[in-house]
XYZ file of C-alpha atoms in Angstrom:
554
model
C 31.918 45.466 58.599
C 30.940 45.156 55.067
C 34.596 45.309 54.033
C 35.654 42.354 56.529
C 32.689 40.299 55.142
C 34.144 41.190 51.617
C 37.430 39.774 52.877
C 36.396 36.991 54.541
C 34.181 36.315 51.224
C 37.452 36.394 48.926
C 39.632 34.315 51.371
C 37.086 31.358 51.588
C 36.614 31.724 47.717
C 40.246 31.693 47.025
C 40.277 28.885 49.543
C 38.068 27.051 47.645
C 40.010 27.457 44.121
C 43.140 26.524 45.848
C 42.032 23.051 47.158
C 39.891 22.558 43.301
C 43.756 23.305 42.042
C 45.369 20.583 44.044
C 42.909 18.618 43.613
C 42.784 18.493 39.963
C 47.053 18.883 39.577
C 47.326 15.800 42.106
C 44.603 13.434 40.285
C 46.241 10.558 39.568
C 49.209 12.602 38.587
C 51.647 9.691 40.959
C 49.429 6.870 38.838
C 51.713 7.202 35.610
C 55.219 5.701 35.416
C 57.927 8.682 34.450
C 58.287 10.278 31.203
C 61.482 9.949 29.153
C 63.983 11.730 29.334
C 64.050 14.617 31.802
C 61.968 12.804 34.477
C 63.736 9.994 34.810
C 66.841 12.194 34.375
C 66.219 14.055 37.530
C 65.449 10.822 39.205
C 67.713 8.964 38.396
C 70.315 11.890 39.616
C 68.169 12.131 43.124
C 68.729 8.731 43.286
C 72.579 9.242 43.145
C 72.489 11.801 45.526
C 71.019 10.121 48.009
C 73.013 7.020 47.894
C 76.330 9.367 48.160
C 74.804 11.240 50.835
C 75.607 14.155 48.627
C 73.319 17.194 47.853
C 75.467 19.573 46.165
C 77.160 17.621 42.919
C 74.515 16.442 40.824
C 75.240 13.075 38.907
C 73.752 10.821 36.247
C 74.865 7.370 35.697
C 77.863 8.153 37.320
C 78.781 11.659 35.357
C 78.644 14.836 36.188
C 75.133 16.358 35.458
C 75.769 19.871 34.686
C 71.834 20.231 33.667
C 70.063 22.246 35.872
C 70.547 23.389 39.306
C 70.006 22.217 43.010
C 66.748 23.226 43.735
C 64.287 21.220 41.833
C 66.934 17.687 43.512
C 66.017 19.172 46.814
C 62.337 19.562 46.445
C 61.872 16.315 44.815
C 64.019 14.986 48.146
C 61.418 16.127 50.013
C 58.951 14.982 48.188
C 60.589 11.493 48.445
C 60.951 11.408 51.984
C 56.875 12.032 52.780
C 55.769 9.666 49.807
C 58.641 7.233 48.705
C 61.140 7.288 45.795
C 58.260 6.897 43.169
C 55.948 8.839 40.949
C 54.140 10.352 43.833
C 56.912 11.396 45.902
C 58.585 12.948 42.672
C 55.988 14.961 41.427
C 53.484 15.934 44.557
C 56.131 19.020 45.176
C 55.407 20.206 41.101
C 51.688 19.753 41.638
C 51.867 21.602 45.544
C 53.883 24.393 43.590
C 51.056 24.763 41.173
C 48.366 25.222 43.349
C 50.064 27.415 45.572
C 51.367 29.606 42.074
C 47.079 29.685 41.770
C 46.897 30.807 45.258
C 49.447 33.621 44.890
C 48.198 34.972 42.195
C 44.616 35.639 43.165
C 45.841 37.237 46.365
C 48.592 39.242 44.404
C 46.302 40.373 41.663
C 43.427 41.214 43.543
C 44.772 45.034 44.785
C 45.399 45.349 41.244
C 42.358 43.948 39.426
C 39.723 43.176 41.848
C 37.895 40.515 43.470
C 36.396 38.823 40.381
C 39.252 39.404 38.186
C 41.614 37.470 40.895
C 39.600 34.782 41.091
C 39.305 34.335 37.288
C 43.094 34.380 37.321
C 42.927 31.551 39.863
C 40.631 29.316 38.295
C 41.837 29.916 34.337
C 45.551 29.048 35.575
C 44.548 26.033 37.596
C 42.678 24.460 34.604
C 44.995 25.821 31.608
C 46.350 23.487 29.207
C 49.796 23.495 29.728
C 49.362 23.583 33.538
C 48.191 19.631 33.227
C 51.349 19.049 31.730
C 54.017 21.217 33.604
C 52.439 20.779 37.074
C 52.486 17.100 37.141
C 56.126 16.588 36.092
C 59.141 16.145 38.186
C 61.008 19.165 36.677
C 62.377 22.474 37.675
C 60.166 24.585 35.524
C 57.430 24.692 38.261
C 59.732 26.603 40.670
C 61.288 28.640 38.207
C 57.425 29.448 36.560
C 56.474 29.973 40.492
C 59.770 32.186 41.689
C 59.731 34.458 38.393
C 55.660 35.248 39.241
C 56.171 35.950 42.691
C 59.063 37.934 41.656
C 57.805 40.677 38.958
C 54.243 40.544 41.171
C 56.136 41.985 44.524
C 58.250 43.946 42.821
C 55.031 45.945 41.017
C 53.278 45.741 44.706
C 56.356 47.552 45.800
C 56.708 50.117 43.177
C 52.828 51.110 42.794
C 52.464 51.089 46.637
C 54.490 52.758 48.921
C 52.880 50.832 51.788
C 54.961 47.883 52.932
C 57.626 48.795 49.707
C 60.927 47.212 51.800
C 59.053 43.801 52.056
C 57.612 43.527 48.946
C 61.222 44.134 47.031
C 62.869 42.352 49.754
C 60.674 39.464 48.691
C 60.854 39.913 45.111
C 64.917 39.500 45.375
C 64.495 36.713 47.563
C 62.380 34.975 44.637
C 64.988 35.854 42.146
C 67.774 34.279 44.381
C 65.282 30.787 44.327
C 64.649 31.127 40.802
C 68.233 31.185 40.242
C 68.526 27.860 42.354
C 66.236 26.470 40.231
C 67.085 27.111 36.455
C 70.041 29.607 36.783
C 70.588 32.984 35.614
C 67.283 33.533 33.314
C 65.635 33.620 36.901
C 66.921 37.617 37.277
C 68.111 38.563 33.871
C 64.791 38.374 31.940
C 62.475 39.853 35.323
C 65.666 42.703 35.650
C 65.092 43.515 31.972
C 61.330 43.654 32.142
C 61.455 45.679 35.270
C 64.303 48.618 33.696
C 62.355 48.284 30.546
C 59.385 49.123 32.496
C 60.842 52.006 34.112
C 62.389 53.349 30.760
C 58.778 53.481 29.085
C 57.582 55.592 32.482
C 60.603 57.779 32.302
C 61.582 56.315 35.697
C 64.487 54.684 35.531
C 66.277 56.462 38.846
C 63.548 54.615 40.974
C 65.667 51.621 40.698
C 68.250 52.861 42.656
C 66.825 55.372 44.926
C 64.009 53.673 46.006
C 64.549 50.378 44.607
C 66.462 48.893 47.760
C 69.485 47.485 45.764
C 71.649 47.994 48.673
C 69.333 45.181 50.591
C 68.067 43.425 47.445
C 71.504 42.581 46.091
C 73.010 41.244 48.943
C 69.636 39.232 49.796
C 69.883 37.347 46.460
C 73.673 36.524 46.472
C 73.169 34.724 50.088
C 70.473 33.063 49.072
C 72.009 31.916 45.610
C 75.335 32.227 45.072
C 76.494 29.669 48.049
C 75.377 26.790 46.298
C 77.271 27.881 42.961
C 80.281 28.471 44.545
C 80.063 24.716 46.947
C 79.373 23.123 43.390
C 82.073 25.205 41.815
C 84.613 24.355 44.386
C 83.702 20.556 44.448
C 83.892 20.484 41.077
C 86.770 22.506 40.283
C 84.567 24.824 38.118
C 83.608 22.291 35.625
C 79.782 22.349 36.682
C 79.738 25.982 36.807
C 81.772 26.632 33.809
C 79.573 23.170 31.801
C 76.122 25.071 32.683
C 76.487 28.855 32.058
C 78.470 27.572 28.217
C 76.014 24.467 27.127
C 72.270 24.900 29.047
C 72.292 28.646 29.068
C 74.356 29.974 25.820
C 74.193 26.903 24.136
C 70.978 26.455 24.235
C 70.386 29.932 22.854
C 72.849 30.068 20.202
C 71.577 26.642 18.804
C 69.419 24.015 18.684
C 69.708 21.634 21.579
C 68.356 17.937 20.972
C 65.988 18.578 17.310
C 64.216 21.776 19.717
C 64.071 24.005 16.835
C 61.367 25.964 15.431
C 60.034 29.025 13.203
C 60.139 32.506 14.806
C 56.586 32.164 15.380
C 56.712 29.284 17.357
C 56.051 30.548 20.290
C 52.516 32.593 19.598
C 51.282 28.929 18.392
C 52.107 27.036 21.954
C 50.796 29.706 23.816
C 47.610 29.557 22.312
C 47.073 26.044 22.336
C 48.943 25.794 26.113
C 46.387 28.459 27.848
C 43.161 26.500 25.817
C 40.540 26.860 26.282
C 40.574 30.418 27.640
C 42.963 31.767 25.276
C 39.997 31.797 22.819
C 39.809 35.557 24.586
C 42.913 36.576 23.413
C 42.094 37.991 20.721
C 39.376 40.258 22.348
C 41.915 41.355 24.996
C 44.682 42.189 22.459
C 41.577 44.297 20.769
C 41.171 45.818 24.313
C 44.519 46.289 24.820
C 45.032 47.962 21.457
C 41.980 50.011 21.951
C 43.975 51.568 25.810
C 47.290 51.880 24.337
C 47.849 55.206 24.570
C 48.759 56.546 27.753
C 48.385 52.864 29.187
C 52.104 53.197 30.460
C 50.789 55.735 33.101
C 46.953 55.627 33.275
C 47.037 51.969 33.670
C 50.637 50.611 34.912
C 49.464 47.008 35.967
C 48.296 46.272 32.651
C 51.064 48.180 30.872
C 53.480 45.931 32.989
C 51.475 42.490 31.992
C 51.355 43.324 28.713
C 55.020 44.063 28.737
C 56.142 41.046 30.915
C 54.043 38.646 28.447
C 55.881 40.499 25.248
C 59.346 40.498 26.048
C 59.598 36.653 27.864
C 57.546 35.221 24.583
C 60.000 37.504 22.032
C 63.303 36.699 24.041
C 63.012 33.067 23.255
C 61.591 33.897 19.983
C 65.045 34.778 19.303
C 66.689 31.882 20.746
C 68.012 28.547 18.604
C 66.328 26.170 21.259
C 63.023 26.087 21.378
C 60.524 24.404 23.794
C 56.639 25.316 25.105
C 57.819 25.546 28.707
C 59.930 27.977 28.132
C 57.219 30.837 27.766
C 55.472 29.619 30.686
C 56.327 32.107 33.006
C 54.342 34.806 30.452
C 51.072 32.683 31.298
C 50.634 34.591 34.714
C 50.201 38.193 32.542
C 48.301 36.516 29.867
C 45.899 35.187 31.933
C 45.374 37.942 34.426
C 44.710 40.139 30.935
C 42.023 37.833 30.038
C 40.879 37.906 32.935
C 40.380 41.538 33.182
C 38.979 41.198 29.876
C 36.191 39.138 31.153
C 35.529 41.687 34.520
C 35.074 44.470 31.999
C 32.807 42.216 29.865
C 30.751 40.660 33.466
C 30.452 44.660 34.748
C 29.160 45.707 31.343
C 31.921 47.943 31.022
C 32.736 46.607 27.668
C 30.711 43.988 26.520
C 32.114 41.217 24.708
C 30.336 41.031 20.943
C 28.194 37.989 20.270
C 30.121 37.413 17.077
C 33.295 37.790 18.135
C 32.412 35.414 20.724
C 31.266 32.816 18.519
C 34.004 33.301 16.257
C 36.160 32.387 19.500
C 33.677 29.040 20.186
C 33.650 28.166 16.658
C 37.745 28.309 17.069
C 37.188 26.246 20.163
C 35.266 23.614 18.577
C 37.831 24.051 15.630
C 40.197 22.673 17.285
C 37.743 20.201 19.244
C 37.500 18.666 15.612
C 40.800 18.414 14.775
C 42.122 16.361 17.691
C 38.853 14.490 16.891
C 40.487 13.708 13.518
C 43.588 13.418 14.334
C 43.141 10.820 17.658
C 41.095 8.773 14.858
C 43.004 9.131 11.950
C 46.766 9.772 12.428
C 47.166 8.171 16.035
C 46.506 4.846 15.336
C 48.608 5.134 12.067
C 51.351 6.306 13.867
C 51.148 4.475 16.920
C 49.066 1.655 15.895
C 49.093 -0.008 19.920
C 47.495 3.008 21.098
C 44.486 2.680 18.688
C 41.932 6.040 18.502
C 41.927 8.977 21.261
C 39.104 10.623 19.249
C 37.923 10.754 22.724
C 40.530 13.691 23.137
C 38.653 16.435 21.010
C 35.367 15.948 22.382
C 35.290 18.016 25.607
C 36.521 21.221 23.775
C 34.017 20.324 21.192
C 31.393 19.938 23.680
C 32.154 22.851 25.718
C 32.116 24.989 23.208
C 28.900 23.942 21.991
C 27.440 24.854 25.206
C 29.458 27.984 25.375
C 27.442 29.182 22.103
C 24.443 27.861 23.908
C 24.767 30.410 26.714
C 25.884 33.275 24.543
C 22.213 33.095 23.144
C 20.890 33.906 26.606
C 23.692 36.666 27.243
C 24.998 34.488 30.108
C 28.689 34.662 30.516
C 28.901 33.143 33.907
C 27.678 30.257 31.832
C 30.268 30.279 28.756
C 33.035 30.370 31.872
C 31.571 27.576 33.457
C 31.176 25.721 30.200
C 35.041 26.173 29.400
C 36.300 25.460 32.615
C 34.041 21.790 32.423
C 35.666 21.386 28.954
C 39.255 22.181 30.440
C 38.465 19.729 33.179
C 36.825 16.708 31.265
C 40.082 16.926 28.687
C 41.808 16.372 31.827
C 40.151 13.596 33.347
C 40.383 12.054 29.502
C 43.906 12.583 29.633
C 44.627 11.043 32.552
C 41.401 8.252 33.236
C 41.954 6.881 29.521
C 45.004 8.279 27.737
C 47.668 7.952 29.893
C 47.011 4.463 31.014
C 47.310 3.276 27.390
C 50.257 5.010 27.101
C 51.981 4.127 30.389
C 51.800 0.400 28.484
C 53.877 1.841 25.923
C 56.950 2.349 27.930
C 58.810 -1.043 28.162
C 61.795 0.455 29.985
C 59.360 0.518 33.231
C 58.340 -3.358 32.760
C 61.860 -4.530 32.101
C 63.600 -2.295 35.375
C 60.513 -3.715 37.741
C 61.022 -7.447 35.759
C 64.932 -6.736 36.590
C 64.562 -6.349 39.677
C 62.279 -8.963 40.941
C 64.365 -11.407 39.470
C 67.452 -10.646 40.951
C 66.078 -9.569 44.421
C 69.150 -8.066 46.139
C 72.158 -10.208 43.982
C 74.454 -8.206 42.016
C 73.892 -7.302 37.988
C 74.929 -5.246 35.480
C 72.952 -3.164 33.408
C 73.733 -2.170 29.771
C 71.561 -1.025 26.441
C 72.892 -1.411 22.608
C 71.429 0.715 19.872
C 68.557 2.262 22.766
C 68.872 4.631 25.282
C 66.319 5.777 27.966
C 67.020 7.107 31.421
C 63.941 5.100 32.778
C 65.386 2.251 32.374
C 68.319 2.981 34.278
C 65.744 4.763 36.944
C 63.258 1.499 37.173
C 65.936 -1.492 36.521
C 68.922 0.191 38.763
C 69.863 0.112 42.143
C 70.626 3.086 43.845
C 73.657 4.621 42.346
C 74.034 1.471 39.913
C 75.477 2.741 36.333
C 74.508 1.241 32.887
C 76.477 1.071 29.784
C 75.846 2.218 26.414
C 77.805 -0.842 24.345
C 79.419 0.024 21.074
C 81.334 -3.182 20.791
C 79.102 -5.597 22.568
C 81.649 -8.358 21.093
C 84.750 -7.060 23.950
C 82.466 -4.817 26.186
C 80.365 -7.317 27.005
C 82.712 -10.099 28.069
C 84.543 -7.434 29.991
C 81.434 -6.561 31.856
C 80.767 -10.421 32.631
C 84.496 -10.488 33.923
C 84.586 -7.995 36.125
C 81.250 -7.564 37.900
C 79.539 -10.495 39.493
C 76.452 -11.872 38.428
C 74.294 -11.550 35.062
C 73.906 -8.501 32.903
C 70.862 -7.094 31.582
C 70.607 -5.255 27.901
C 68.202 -3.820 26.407
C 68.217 -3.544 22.441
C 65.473 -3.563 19.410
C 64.364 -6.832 18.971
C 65.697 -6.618 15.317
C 68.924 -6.124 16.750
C 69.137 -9.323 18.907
C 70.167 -11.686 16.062
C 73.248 -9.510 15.433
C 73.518 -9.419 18.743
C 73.236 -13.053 19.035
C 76.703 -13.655 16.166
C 78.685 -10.965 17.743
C 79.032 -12.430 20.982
C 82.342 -14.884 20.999
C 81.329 -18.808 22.732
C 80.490 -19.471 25.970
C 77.872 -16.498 26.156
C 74.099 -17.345 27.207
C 71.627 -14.964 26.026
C 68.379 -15.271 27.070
C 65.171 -13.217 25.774
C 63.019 -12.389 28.486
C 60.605 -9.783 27.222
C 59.546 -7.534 24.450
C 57.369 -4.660 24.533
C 56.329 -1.993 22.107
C 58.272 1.616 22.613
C 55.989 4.999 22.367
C 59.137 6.826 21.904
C 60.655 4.775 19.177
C 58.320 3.509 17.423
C 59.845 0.169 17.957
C 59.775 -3.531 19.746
C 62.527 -3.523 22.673
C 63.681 -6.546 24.058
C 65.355 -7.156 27.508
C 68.239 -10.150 27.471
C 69.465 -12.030 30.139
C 73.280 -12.437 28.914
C 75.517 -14.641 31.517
C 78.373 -16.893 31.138
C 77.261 -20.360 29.850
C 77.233 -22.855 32.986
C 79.918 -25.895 32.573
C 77.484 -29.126 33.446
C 79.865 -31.988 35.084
């Protein structure tokens, strides 16, 4: 009986975390217009899709889009179909993905780390940094970061307990074949390398194919992700196929993609700052891990495995040309499960946590508190002088760690979490109550596409931009599967465009481009300003014109 109350305990506590994880993912997430590029990007290709009735060839502005894969088009569909072809219906499938990735893990870790552990895991993901950012965007790194978990998680269920082993690989080659759907091969190279690595280290490499159900595993994941590829492949004759595995996946690698660059070190700095504020533990649970290192790889497998899943995703794209913070995501889950058994052995008095290393972590905390303090009042408004101050931003880390040094006075670590996890979720209501309306004013691409479009009603326009580019304004200002042209020579292109599609056309450019816009266009051109706006990505004034043929009064 105990044990069932002990169950029934957990599941109403994980319950609980779950529906705090939504509920903080979803706030206001559908509130804030897109964000250039990849948003819109995706959009803007759904959009396509839709119109063409056509959910296997994804398209941009009328090109081939050899970006990412299917999956993340289809979830977003859905998405769109429950909530409309807006902010809402784009994201709520990122945010549903989150909360459920918080839900998984506290059921998957808590065999391996216990009931207080698990639920640690739960609520230090949900509230994370980087999970404010990457589970309230419509992009495919949610089901990739979600697919690659569940993935490595079953596969250890399966290969530290022989009870229920066929389902739980069965299911972790399932969530490779998704994964793959959703950002391509990565999705079972780097978990197949931390899994043989794994197996080296324990001198058990023949597991994988005696026991590890390849025979059943193999097949599963081709049928679940190779017919796509090859329906894409064959519509395309190859070029999509051929176009992703040489430009997103090797390209990317082998050099910087779009200014992503960065030192080989780049990666240990986002992951700090994109697991704040818990990640303040680190370096007590490297000191921890340090301290068990020898014999880990067999006394203690689970954490051997974390600490080896974390290790090689972060130094894999250490390596790589291209650099961006999502791409170590998917070594959050170990990291924070590590900290989290960090805190267990700390809460059963196991190991204690010092009271100096834990104010050197608060100090760091409030370190950093400062800084965007500074920063939001200092170098914001001189860089973006619209926005004005977000001093505002540093204060709950600053705050909480105050507090957090408060209750490590009293020896009350119940109260440092709870002090944290109020700092992590007052930066978020910041962030999203104050910040990102003032910044949502700074994209003028979202204004001009709405102004576009309640002009014209349902007449026919063109749509074209000189000297600026942004997919949201082709997402906002377009109809359906409606293209927009990049001008070079706005002195032939744009008379051509008048000529051959009815009605005006609409072009955006910096506003200290319109007067050479103005003497390049030949007689009998009307250009009319309509608005300007300031642009957060360019630092710059863009202006939408009217341009038509001049009317011949009688």
């Amino acid at each position: 009986m105990s044990s069932e109350r002990r169950q029934g305990g957990f599941t109403v506590q994980a319950a609980l975390v779950f529906l705090f994880a939504f509920w903080l993912l979803a706030f206001h997430t559908g509130d804030a217009s897109l964000w250039d590029i990849d948003e819109p990007n995706n959009a803007q290709s759904l959009k396509e899709m839709i119109v063409h009735h056509d959910f296997v060839v994804p398209t941009f502005n009328g090109q081939l889009r050899p970006d990412k894969p299917i999956l993340n088009y289809w979830l977003m569909d859905v998405g769109v179909r429950l909530l409309g072809m807006n902010s809402w219906g784009l994201r709520i499938g990122s945010v549903a993905l989150g909360a459920l990735l918080v839900l998984y893990l506290m059921f998957a870790l808590r065999p391996f780390l216990g009931d207080e552990a698990a639920l640690l895991t739960g609520l230090f993901t949900a509230t994370a940094l980087h999970s404010q950012i990457i589970f309230r965007a419509a992009v495919p790194d949610p089901l990739l970061i979600f697919f690659v978990t569940v993935s490595l998680l079953s596969w250890l269920h399966g290969y530290l307990r022989s009870k229920g082993r066929l389902g739980h690989y069965l299911l972790a080659y399932a969530a490779m074949g998704l994964g793959t759907l959703a950002k391509g091969p990565i999705a079972f190279l780097l978990p197949g390398l931390i899994i043989t690595v794994f197996l080296l280290l324990r001198r058990d490499l023949p597991h994988l194919w005696r026991e590890g159900r390849l025979t059943l595993g193999v097949p599963l994941f081709l049928v679940i992700a190779l017919p796509w590829y090859l329906a894409v492949g064959i519509a395309t004759h190859w070029a999509w196929d051929l176009r992703f595995i040489d430009a997103q996946n090797v390209g990317r690698y082998t050099a910087a993609m779009q200014g992503h660059r960065g030192p080989i070190y780049y990666y240990l700095l986002t992951t700090f700052l994109g697991l704040l504020p818990w990640s303040v533990f680190l370096p007590q649970t490297l000191a921890e891990g340090w301290r068990q290192r020898r014999g880990m790889i067999v006394a203690q497998p689970v954490q051997a495995f974390f600490w080896l899943w974390a290790g090689l995703w972060i130094a894999f794209f250490s390596l790589g040309a291209t650099k961006l913070p999502n791409y170590v995501w998917e070594a959050y889950p170990p990291l924070l499960a590590l900290l989290a058994w960090r805190i267990r052995l700390a809460l059963t008095g196991e190991r204690p946590l010092g009271p100096w290393g834990l104010r050197a972590s608060f100090a760091l905390l409030a370190t950093v508190g400062l800084v965007l303090v500074g920063l939001g009042a200092w170098l914001v408004p001189k860089d973006i002088p619209p926005l004005g101050s977000v001093a505002y931003l540093g204060l709950p880390y600053l705050l909480g760690a105050l507090l957090a040094l408060v209750f490590v006075q009293g020896r009350r670590l119940w109260g440092v979490i709870a002090s944290l996890g109020a700092a992590a979720v007052g930066l978020t209501l910041c962030l999203v109550l104050l910040a990102m309306p003032s910044l949502d004013a700074l994209k003028p691409s979202v204004t001009m596409g709405y102004l576009v479009r309640h002009l014209e009603g349902s007449r026919s326009y063109s749509l074209g931009t000189w000297r600026w580019w942004e997919p949201s304004f082709l997402f906002y200002a377009g109809r359906g599967a409606m293209t927009a042209t990049e001008l070079d020579a706005p002195q032939t292109q744009v008379p051509e465009i008048l000529q051959g599609h009815p009605g005006p056309l609409f072009l955006v450019t910096p506003q200290e481009d319109v007067s050479a816009l103005r003497r390049e266009l030949p007689k009998g051109i009307q250009v009319r300003e309509l608005y300007t706006g300031y642009e957060l990505y360019s630092r710059r004034r863009i202006s939408l014109l009217r341009i038509d043929k001049e009317k011949i009064r009688p």
